[in-house]
Amino acid sequence: MKNHYDVAIIGAGISGSALFYALTHYTDIKKVVLLEKYHAPATLSSSGNNNSQTIHSGDIETNYTFEKAKKVARAAKLVSSYAFFHKLQNKSIFEYQKMAIGVGDKEVEFMKQRHEQFKEIYPDLEFFDKETLKEIEPNVIKLADGSDRPENVVGSGMRKSFCAMNFNSVANHMIEQSNFGEHKVIFNYKVKDIIEQGDGAYTIRANGNSPITASFVLVDAGAHSLYLAQSMGYGLELGCLPVSGSFYFIPGSKLQGKVYTVQNPKLPFAAIHGDPDVVAQGKTRLGPTALALPKLERFKSGTTMDFLKVFGFGSATTKIMWDLLSDSEIRNYIFRNFLYEIPSIGKKYFWEEAKKIIPSIRLDELTYAEGFGGIRPQVLDKNKKKLELGEKKIKSNKGITFNMTPSPGATSCMKNALLDMLEIVDYLKANIKYEKIKEELNEESLDWLE
Ligand SMILES: Cc1cc2nc3c(=O)[nH]c(=O)nc-3n(C[C@H](O)[C@H](O)[C@H](O)COP(=O)(O)OP(=O)(O)OC[C@H]3O[C@@H](n4cnc5c(N)ncnc54)[C@H](O)[C@@H]3O)c2cc1C
């Protein structure tokens, strides 16, 4: 049948694109279709404008525990290996210096201890004292009058690392490589509903387009994954809190590389960082901020009703929000992030925060990055009455799976794709081309994936 596929992937962000690549290159599945509601891949969270462009390896992200860092580092290697295999250096993957800095005695002590512990995972991790920082990342130390900032500052990081990625360009590359044979990508295909047929296949319908049927459906639709899952009766114990992230720019290359700051462990979202922008060339980007918004897509209209359906209003979500707001540090953080978005005053408040990274920054240099920023679909677990910070997979074990992928979902795209590939291959009784995975991604075995 012309419109029947072995696998249909819904959503051509970096997650769906990576899965499209994995299925078409690492398995013998013959017909895979990638369905995307917009005219091009990766225009939402996976766009180069809308995320922080960081390959999160866990070394400079102080919000990651030792165990999480180990896992993230391994996942990060997969997407980097993809880029190296296809020679995407300086096209999609970029080499910079990177570090996390500790400012003031308490953070300095924390960074020293963290550095010693994390060296076990990252043998190349280097400790930078204030004098070294002055040489390699001078604007972190220099005040506007040329003198040094008074507080003690240290860093832990690497002088050279392929740590930045334009995930949009990688998604485009993955799709170009995979659009061959009977495989197909269809843009402007907004999935309206998915219907389980009696024979085990699924019918996927979209307004103004012919329906498609598939033996397996993998939904990688970002914030809309839960929306589509719940419309089929799955994931009803979950809710979605869309947290938007915005950025600020300063002109020029004020930083040599990525500079992350120490995370307050109580805060649910990562602390701000600064780095050279890989898409807005010649600018230094600072952020992201974190603000809950009642919509599922940042700069598009028409998703507020979708938010109302998936937030999961009720006593469980009220309790989760109440618990968050009851903590004064979290409450202040939420309030401050709300202020950052107010055009007349936001910049002034953000300036105070940004000076932790570049103390010489002038208020008039800082501009709100209009049109930059995305949504992280954070998962609310109504049974546990908890805000979950990681990714979530809803498996039906009946030929349809839904992924929700907040940060670091872009970094984990190839790991998630391989994991989904294992499930799909098992379900369809297809075969994996392990030799090709070894050749391209340097992975002997996939047993470690979870
Ligand atoms: C401010 C911010 C900073 C971040 N920084 C980083 C970072 O530095 N590093 C990192 O690894 N991660 C980062 N993340 C997270 C990362 O951006 C996401 O995890 C990742 O982009 C998710 O990719 P995705 O393909 O799963 O979802 P998306 O990119 O959201 O793609 C989903 C796709 O599904 C399509 N779709 C939705 N509904 C339908 C439908 N009904 N029919 C058809 N198609 C549909 C959408 O149009 C879209 O193309 C950041 C996120 C934010 C918001």
Coordinates of C-alpha atoms and ligand atoms in Angstrom, one line a residue:
M1 CA 0.0 0.0 0.0
K2 CA 1.4 3.4 -1.1
N3 CA 0.5 5.2 2.1
H4 CA 1.5 2.4 4.5
Y5 CA 4.9 2.6 6.3
D6 CA 6.7 0.3 8.6
V7 CA 7.4 3.2 10.9
A8 CA 6.0 6.8 11.2
I9 CA 7.9 9.3 13.2
I10 CA 5.9 12.4 14.2
G11 CA 8.0 15.5 14.6
A12 CA 11.2 16.6 12.8
G13 CA 13.0 18.2 15.7
I14 CA 16.5 16.9 16.5
S15 CA 14.9 13.8 18.2
G16 CA 12.7 12.7 15.3
S17 CA 15.5 13.5 12.8
A18 CA 18.0 11.4 14.7
L19 CA 15.5 8.5 14.8
F20 CA 14.9 8.9 11.1
Y21 CA 18.6 8.6 10.5
A22 CA 19.1 5.6 12.9
L23 CA 16.2 3.6 11.4
T24 CA 17.2 4.3 7.8
H25 CA 21.0 3.6 8.3
Y26 CA 21.3 1.2 11.2
T27 CA 18.4 -1.2 10.5
D28 CA 16.9 -3.1 7.5
I29 CA 13.5 -1.4 7.9
K30 CA 12.4 -0.5 4.4
K31 CA 9.8 2.3 4.7
V32 CA 10.1 5.0 7.3
V33 CA 8.2 8.3 7.1
L34 CA 9.0 11.4 9.0
L35 CA 6.0 13.8 9.5
E36 CA 6.5 17.4 10.4
K37 CA 3.8 20.1 10.9
Y38 CA 6.0 23.0 9.7
H39 CA 7.7 23.6 6.4
A40 CA 11.2 22.7 7.7
P41 CA 12.9 20.6 10.4
A42 CA 13.8 21.9 13.8
T43 CA 12.1 25.2 13.9
L44 CA 11.1 25.0 17.6
S45 CA 13.3 24.0 20.6
S46 CA 15.9 22.3 18.3
S47 CA 16.4 25.5 16.3
G48 CA 19.9 27.1 16.7
N49 CA 18.2 30.3 17.9
N50 CA 16.1 28.6 20.6
N51 CA 18.4 26.5 22.7
S52 CA 21.8 27.1 24.3
Q53 CA 23.7 25.2 21.6
T54 CA 25.6 23.2 24.2
I55 CA 26.6 19.6 23.9
H56 CA 25.9 18.8 27.6
S57 CA 28.6 16.4 28.8
G58 CA 28.1 17.0 32.5
D59 CA 31.5 18.4 33.2
I60 CA 30.6 22.1 33.5
E61 CA 26.9 21.7 34.3
T62 CA 26.9 21.8 38.1
N63 CA 23.3 20.9 38.3
Y64 CA 24.2 17.3 37.3
T65 CA 25.1 14.7 39.9
F66 CA 28.1 12.5 39.4
E67 CA 25.9 9.6 38.2
K68 CA 23.9 11.8 35.8
A69 CA 27.0 13.3 34.4
K70 CA 28.4 9.8 33.6
K71 CA 25.3 9.0 31.6
V72 CA 25.0 12.3 29.9
A73 CA 28.7 12.2 28.9
R74 CA 28.2 8.9 27.1
A75 CA 25.0 10.1 25.4
A76 CA 26.9 13.3 24.3
K77 CA 29.6 11.2 22.6
L78 CA 27.1 9.7 20.3
V79 CA 25.9 12.9 18.7
S80 CA 29.5 14.2 18.6
S81 CA 30.6 11.0 16.8
Y82 CA 27.8 11.5 14.3
A83 CA 29.1 15.0 13.5
F84 CA 32.7 13.8 13.3
F85 CA 31.9 10.9 11.1
H86 CA 30.1 13.2 8.7
K87 CA 32.9 15.9 8.9
L88 CA 30.6 18.6 10.3
Q89 CA 33.4 20.4 12.2
N90 CA 32.9 24.1 11.9
K91 CA 29.6 23.5 10.1
S92 CA 27.5 22.0 12.8
I93 CA 29.9 21.2 15.7
F94 CA 32.2 23.8 17.1
E95 CA 35.3 23.8 19.3
Y96 CA 35.6 26.2 22.2
Q97 CA 37.1 26.4 25.6
K98 CA 34.5 25.6 28.3
M99 CA 34.3 25.9 32.1
A100 CA 32.1 26.3 35.1
I101 CA 33.1 29.1 37.4
G102 CA 32.7 29.5 41.2
V103 CA 32.5 33.0 42.5
G104 CA 33.1 33.8 46.1
D105 CA 34.6 31.6 48.8
K106 CA 31.6 29.2 49.2
E107 CA 31.4 28.5 45.4
V108 CA 35.1 28.3 45.1
E109 CA 35.2 25.5 47.8
F110 CA 32.3 23.8 46.0
M111 CA 34.1 23.9 42.6
K112 CA 37.4 22.6 44.1
Q113 CA 35.6 19.6 45.5
R114 CA 33.5 19.0 42.4
H115 CA 36.6 19.2 40.2
E116 CA 38.4 16.5 42.2
Q117 CA 35.4 14.2 42.1
F118 CA 34.5 14.7 38.4
K119 CA 38.1 14.3 37.2
E120 CA 37.3 10.6 37.4
I121 CA 34.8 10.9 34.6
Y122 CA 36.7 13.6 32.6
P123 CA 40.5 13.0 32.8
D124 CA 41.0 16.1 30.7
L125 CA 39.3 18.4 33.1
E126 CA 41.5 21.3 34.2
F127 CA 41.3 23.5 37.3
F128 CA 41.8 27.2 36.6
D129 CA 42.8 29.6 39.4
K130 CA 42.1 33.3 39.1
E131 CA 45.4 34.1 37.5
T132 CA 44.8 31.4 34.8
L133 CA 41.3 32.7 34.2
K134 CA 42.7 36.2 33.7
E135 CA 44.7 34.8 30.8
I136 CA 42.3 32.5 29.2
E137 CA 38.9 34.1 29.9
P138 CA 39.9 37.7 30.8
N139 CA 36.4 39.2 30.9
V140 CA 35.4 36.9 33.7
I141 CA 38.0 38.6 35.9
K142 CA 38.3 42.2 34.6
L143 CA 36.2 45.1 35.9
A144 CA 35.2 48.0 33.8
D145 CA 38.2 50.1 35.1
G146 CA 40.7 47.3 34.1
S147 CA 41.3 46.1 37.7
D148 CA 40.5 42.6 38.8
R149 CA 37.2 41.7 40.5
P150 CA 37.7 41.5 44.3
E151 CA 36.1 38.0 44.9
N152 CA 38.0 34.8 44.5
V153 CA 37.0 33.1 41.3
V154 CA 38.0 29.6 40.0
G155 CA 37.0 27.5 37.1
S156 CA 36.9 23.9 36.1
G157 CA 36.8 23.0 32.5
M158 CA 38.7 22.3 29.3
R159 CA 40.7 24.6 27.0
K160 CA 39.5 22.9 23.9
S161 CA 36.4 20.8 23.4
F162 CA 33.9 20.3 20.6
C163 CA 31.1 21.5 23.0
A164 CA 28.8 23.6 20.8
M165 CA 26.4 22.4 18.3
N166 CA 23.9 23.9 15.9
F167 CA 21.2 21.2 16.4
N168 CA 19.1 22.7 13.6
S169 CA 21.8 22.1 11.1
V170 CA 22.5 18.6 12.4
A171 CA 18.7 17.8 12.1
N172 CA 18.8 19.0 8.5
H173 CA 21.8 16.9 7.8
M174 CA 20.3 13.8 9.3
I175 CA 17.2 14.2 7.2
E176 CA 19.1 14.8 3.9
Q177 CA 21.1 11.7 4.6
S178 CA 18.0 9.6 5.2
N179 CA 15.6 10.6 2.5
F180 CA 16.3 7.8 0.0
G181 CA 14.7 4.6 -1.3
E182 CA 11.1 4.2 0.0
H183 CA 11.8 6.4 3.0
K184 CA 10.1 9.8 3.0
V185 CA 9.8 13.1 4.8
I186 CA 6.6 15.1 4.6
F187 CA 6.5 18.7 5.8
N188 CA 3.4 20.8 6.5
Y189 CA 1.8 17.6 7.8
K190 CA 0.2 18.5 11.2
V191 CA -0.9 15.3 12.8
K192 CA -4.5 15.8 14.1
D193 CA -5.1 12.4 15.5
I194 CA -3.7 8.8 15.6
I195 CA -6.2 6.0 15.5
E196 CA -5.4 2.4 16.5
Q197 CA -6.8 0.1 13.8
G198 CA -8.0 -3.4 14.8
D199 CA -5.1 -5.1 12.9
G200 CA -2.3 -3.6 15.0
A201 CA -1.5 -0.8 12.6
Y202 CA -2.2 2.9 13.2
T203 CA -3.9 5.5 11.0
I204 CA -2.4 9.0 11.2
R205 CA -4.6 11.8 10.1
A206 CA -3.8 15.5 9.3
N207 CA -6.1 18.2 8.0
G208 CA -5.7 18.7 4.3
N209 CA -3.4 15.7 3.8
S210 CA -4.0 12.1 3.0
P211 CA -4.0 9.8 5.9
I212 CA -1.0 7.5 6.5
T213 CA -0.9 4.1 8.1
A214 CA 2.1 2.7 10.0
S215 CA 2.9 -0.5 11.9
F216 CA 4.8 1.5 14.5
V217 CA 4.4 5.1 15.5
L218 CA 7.1 7.1 17.4
V219 CA 6.0 10.5 18.6
D220 CA 8.8 13.0 19.0
A221 CA 6.6 16.0 18.9
G222 CA 8.3 18.0 21.7
A223 CA 5.7 19.7 24.0
H224 CA 2.9 18.1 21.8
S225 CA 4.0 14.5 22.5
L226 CA 2.0 14.4 25.7
Y227 CA -0.9 16.1 24.0
L228 CA -1.1 13.4 21.3
A229 CA -0.5 10.6 24.0
Q230 CA -3.4 11.9 26.1
S231 CA -5.7 12.1 23.1
M232 CA -5.2 8.3 22.8
G233 CA -5.6 7.7 26.6
Y234 CA -1.9 7.3 27.4
G235 CA 0.1 9.3 30.0
L236 CA -3.0 10.6 31.8
E237 CA -1.0 10.5 35.1
L238 CA 1.3 13.2 33.7
G239 CA 1.0 16.9 33.1
C240 CA 3.2 19.3 31.2
L241 CA 4.6 22.6 32.5
P242 CA 6.0 24.5 29.6
V243 CA 9.0 26.5 30.8
S244 CA 10.2 29.1 28.3
G245 CA 13.9 30.2 28.2
S246 CA 14.9 33.5 26.7
F247 CA 18.4 35.0 26.1
Y248 CA 20.2 38.3 26.1
F249 CA 22.9 39.4 23.7
I250 CA 26.0 41.6 24.1
P251 CA 27.9 42.6 21.0
G252 CA 31.3 41.2 20.2
S253 CA 33.2 38.1 21.3
K254 CA 33.3 38.9 25.0
L255 CA 33.9 35.3 26.0
Q256 CA 36.4 32.8 24.5
G257 CA 34.1 29.9 25.2
K258 CA 31.3 28.6 27.3
V259 CA 31.1 29.9 30.9
Y260 CA 28.7 28.2 33.2
T261 CA 27.9 29.2 36.7
V262 CA 27.3 27.2 39.9
Q263 CA 23.7 25.9 40.3
N264 CA 21.8 26.6 43.4
P265 CA 20.7 23.0 44.2
K266 CA 17.2 24.2 45.3
L267 CA 16.4 25.7 41.9
P268 CA 14.6 23.6 39.4
F269 CA 16.2 25.0 36.3
A270 CA 19.9 25.5 35.3
A271 CA 21.7 28.7 36.2
I272 CA 22.6 31.1 33.4
H273 CA 25.7 30.9 31.3
G274 CA 27.4 32.9 28.6
D275 CA 29.1 31.9 25.4
P276 CA 29.9 32.9 21.8
D277 CA 26.8 32.4 19.7
V278 CA 27.1 29.9 16.8
V279 CA 24.2 31.2 14.8
A280 CA 24.2 35.0 15.7
Q281 CA 27.8 35.3 14.7
G282 CA 29.9 38.0 16.5
K283 CA 27.6 38.1 19.5
T284 CA 27.9 36.8 23.0
R285 CA 24.7 35.1 24.3
L286 CA 23.7 35.0 28.0
G287 CA 20.9 33.0 29.5
P288 CA 18.6 31.2 29.4
T289 CA 16.0 32.6 31.8
A290 CA 13.2 30.3 33.0
L291 CA 9.6 31.3 32.9
A292 CA 6.5 29.1 32.9
L293 CA 4.2 30.1 30.0
P294 CA 0.7 28.9 29.2
K295 CA 1.5 27.7 25.6
L296 CA 3.3 24.8 24.0
E297 CA 5.2 26.7 21.3
R298 CA 7.1 29.8 22.1
F299 CA 6.7 32.2 19.1
K300 CA 3.7 30.6 17.5
S301 CA 0.1 31.3 18.2
G302 CA -2.7 28.8 18.8
T303 CA -1.2 26.5 21.4
T304 CA -2.7 27.9 24.6
M305 CA -5.7 25.6 24.3
D306 CA -3.3 22.7 23.9
F307 CA -1.6 23.8 27.1
L308 CA -4.9 23.9 28.9
K309 CA -5.5 20.3 27.9
V310 CA -2.1 18.9 29.0
F311 CA -1.3 20.9 32.1
G312 CA -3.4 18.6 34.1
F313 CA -5.4 21.0 36.3
G314 CA -6.4 19.4 39.5
S315 CA -5.3 18.8 43.1
A316 CA -2.1 17.0 42.2
T317 CA -0.8 19.8 40.0
T318 CA -2.0 22.5 42.5
K319 CA 0.1 20.7 45.1
I320 CA 3.2 20.6 42.9
M321 CA 2.9 24.3 42.1
W322 CA 2.1 25.1 45.8
D323 CA 5.2 23.2 46.9
L324 CA 7.4 25.1 44.4
L325 CA 6.0 28.5 45.4
S326 CA 6.2 27.7 49.2
D327 CA 10.0 27.8 49.1
S328 CA 11.2 31.4 49.2
E329 CA 14.3 30.8 47.1
I330 CA 12.3 29.2 44.3
R331 CA 9.6 31.8 44.7
N332 CA 12.1 34.6 44.3
Y333 CA 13.7 32.8 41.4
I334 CA 10.4 32.5 39.6
F335 CA 9.6 36.2 40.3
R336 CA 13.0 37.3 39.1
N337 CA 12.6 35.3 35.9
F338 CA 9.2 36.9 35.3
L339 CA 10.8 40.3 35.6
Y340 CA 13.5 39.5 33.0
E341 CA 10.7 39.3 30.4
I342 CA 9.3 42.8 31.1
P343 CA 10.7 45.0 28.4
S344 CA 11.2 48.2 30.4
I345 CA 12.8 46.7 33.5
G346 CA 13.8 43.2 32.7
K347 CA 17.2 44.1 31.3
K348 CA 18.2 45.9 34.5
Y349 CA 17.4 42.8 36.6
F350 CA 19.1 40.5 34.2
W351 CA 22.2 42.8 34.2
E352 CA 22.7 42.1 37.9
E353 CA 22.8 38.4 37.1
A354 CA 24.9 38.7 34.0
K355 CA 27.7 40.6 35.9
K356 CA 28.5 37.4 37.7
I357 CA 29.9 36.1 34.4
I358 CA 31.2 39.3 32.9
P359 CA 31.5 42.0 35.6
S360 CA 32.5 44.8 33.2
I361 CA 29.3 44.4 31.2
R362 CA 27.4 47.8 30.7
L363 CA 23.7 48.0 30.9
D364 CA 23.5 49.7 27.4
E365 CA 25.4 46.7 25.9
L366 CA 22.8 44.3 26.9
T367 CA 19.8 43.6 24.5
Y368 CA 16.9 41.2 24.9
A369 CA 17.4 38.5 22.2
E370 CA 14.0 39.1 20.4
G371 CA 12.7 36.0 18.8
F372 CA 15.3 33.7 20.4
G373 CA 14.3 31.1 23.0
G374 CA 12.3 28.0 23.3
I375 CA 10.0 25.9 25.5
R376 CA 11.1 23.0 27.8
P377 CA 8.1 20.7 28.3
Q378 CA 8.8 19.8 31.9
V379 CA 6.9 16.8 33.1
L380 CA 4.6 16.9 36.1
D381 CA 4.0 13.5 37.7
K382 CA 0.6 13.6 39.3
N383 CA 1.0 10.3 41.1
K384 CA 4.2 11.3 42.7
K385 CA 3.0 14.9 43.0
K386 CA 6.4 16.0 41.7
L387 CA 8.0 18.2 39.0
E388 CA 10.3 15.9 37.0
L389 CA 13.3 17.4 35.5
G390 CA 14.4 14.8 33.0
E391 CA 13.0 13.2 29.9
K392 CA 10.0 11.0 29.9
K393 CA 9.0 8.1 27.6
I394 CA 5.4 6.8 27.5
K395 CA 5.4 3.2 26.1
S396 CA 2.3 1.5 25.1
N397 CA 4.1 -1.8 24.2
K398 CA 1.5 -1.9 21.4
G399 CA 3.4 -0.2 18.6
I400 CA 3.3 3.4 19.7
T401 CA 5.7 5.3 22.0
F402 CA 5.8 9.0 22.9
N403 CA 8.9 11.0 24.0
M404 CA 9.0 14.2 26.0
T405 CA 12.5 15.7 25.8
P406 CA 13.3 18.7 27.8
S407 CA 17.0 19.6 28.3
P408 CA 19.4 18.0 27.6
G409 CA 17.2 16.4 24.9
A410 CA 19.1 17.7 22.0
T411 CA 22.4 16.3 23.3
S412 CA 20.7 13.0 24.0
C413 CA 19.1 12.8 20.6
M414 CA 21.2 9.9 19.2
K415 CA 21.0 8.0 22.5
N416 CA 17.2 8.3 22.5
A417 CA 17.1 7.4 18.8
L418 CA 19.1 4.2 19.4
L419 CA 16.9 3.3 22.4
D420 CA 13.8 3.8 20.3
M421 CA 15.4 1.9 17.4
L422 CA 15.9 -1.1 19.7
E423 CA 12.3 -1.1 20.7
I424 CA 11.0 -0.7 17.1
V425 CA 13.3 -3.4 15.7
D426 CA 12.2 -5.8 18.4
Y427 CA 8.5 -5.0 17.7
L428 CA 8.8 -5.3 13.9
K429 CA 11.2 -8.3 14.1
A430 CA 13.7 -6.3 12.0
N431 CA 17.5 -6.4 12.1
I432 CA 20.2 -4.0 13.4
K433 CA 23.4 -3.2 11.4
Y434 CA 25.8 -3.2 14.3
E435 CA 28.8 -2.9 12.1
K436 CA 27.5 0.4 10.8
I437 CA 26.9 1.7 14.3
K438 CA 30.4 0.8 15.2
E439 CA 31.8 2.5 12.1
E440 CA 29.9 5.7 12.6
L441 CA 29.4 6.1 16.3
N442 CA 32.3 4.0 17.7
E443 CA 29.9 1.9 19.8
E444 CA 30.6 -1.8 20.1
S445 CA 27.5 -2.6 21.9
L446 CA 24.2 -0.9 22.8
D447 CA 23.7 -2.9 26.0
W448 CA 24.4 0.2 28.2
L449 CA 21.4 2.1 26.8
E450 CA 18.6 2.8 29.2
Ligands
LIG1 C1 16.1 27.7 26.3 C2 16.5 26.3 26.0 C3 17.8 26.0 26.1 C4 18.2 24.7 25.8 N1 19.6 24.4 25.7 C5 19.9 23.1 25.4 C6 21.3 22.8 25.2 O1 22.2 23.7 25.3 N2 21.7 21.6 24.9 C7 20.7 20.6 24.8 O2 21.1 19.4 24.6 N3 19.4 20.8 25.0 C8 19.0 22.1 25.2 N4 17.7 22.4 25.4 C9 16.7 21.3 25.2 C10 16.6 21.0 23.7 O3 16.4 22.1 22.9 C11 15.4 20.0 23.5 O4 15.5 18.9 24.4 C12 15.4 19.5 22.1 O5 15.5 20.5 21.1 C13 14.1 18.7 21.9 O6 14.0 18.2 20.6 P1 12.8 17.4 20.0 O7 13.1 17.1 18.6 O8 12.4 16.4 21.0 O9 11.6 18.5 20.2 P2 11.3 19.8 19.3 O10 12.6 20.5 18.8 O11 10.3 20.6 20.0 O12 10.7 19.2 18.0 C14 9.4 18.7 17.9 C15 8.9 18.7 16.5 O13 7.6 18.1 16.5 C16 6.8 18.9 15.6 N5 5.4 18.6 15.9 C17 4.7 19.0 17.0 N6 3.4 18.6 16.9 C18 3.3 18.0 15.7 C19 2.2 17.4 15.1 N7 1.0 17.4 15.6 N8 2.4 16.9 13.8 C20 3.6 17.0 13.2 N9 4.7 17.5 13.8 C21 4.5 18.0 15.1 C22 7.2 20.3 15.8 O14 6.9 21.2 14.8 C23 8.7 20.1 16.0 O15 9.4 20.3 14.8 C24 17.3 23.7 25.6 C25 15.9 24.0 25.5 C26 15.5 25.3 25.7 C27 14.1 25.7 25.7

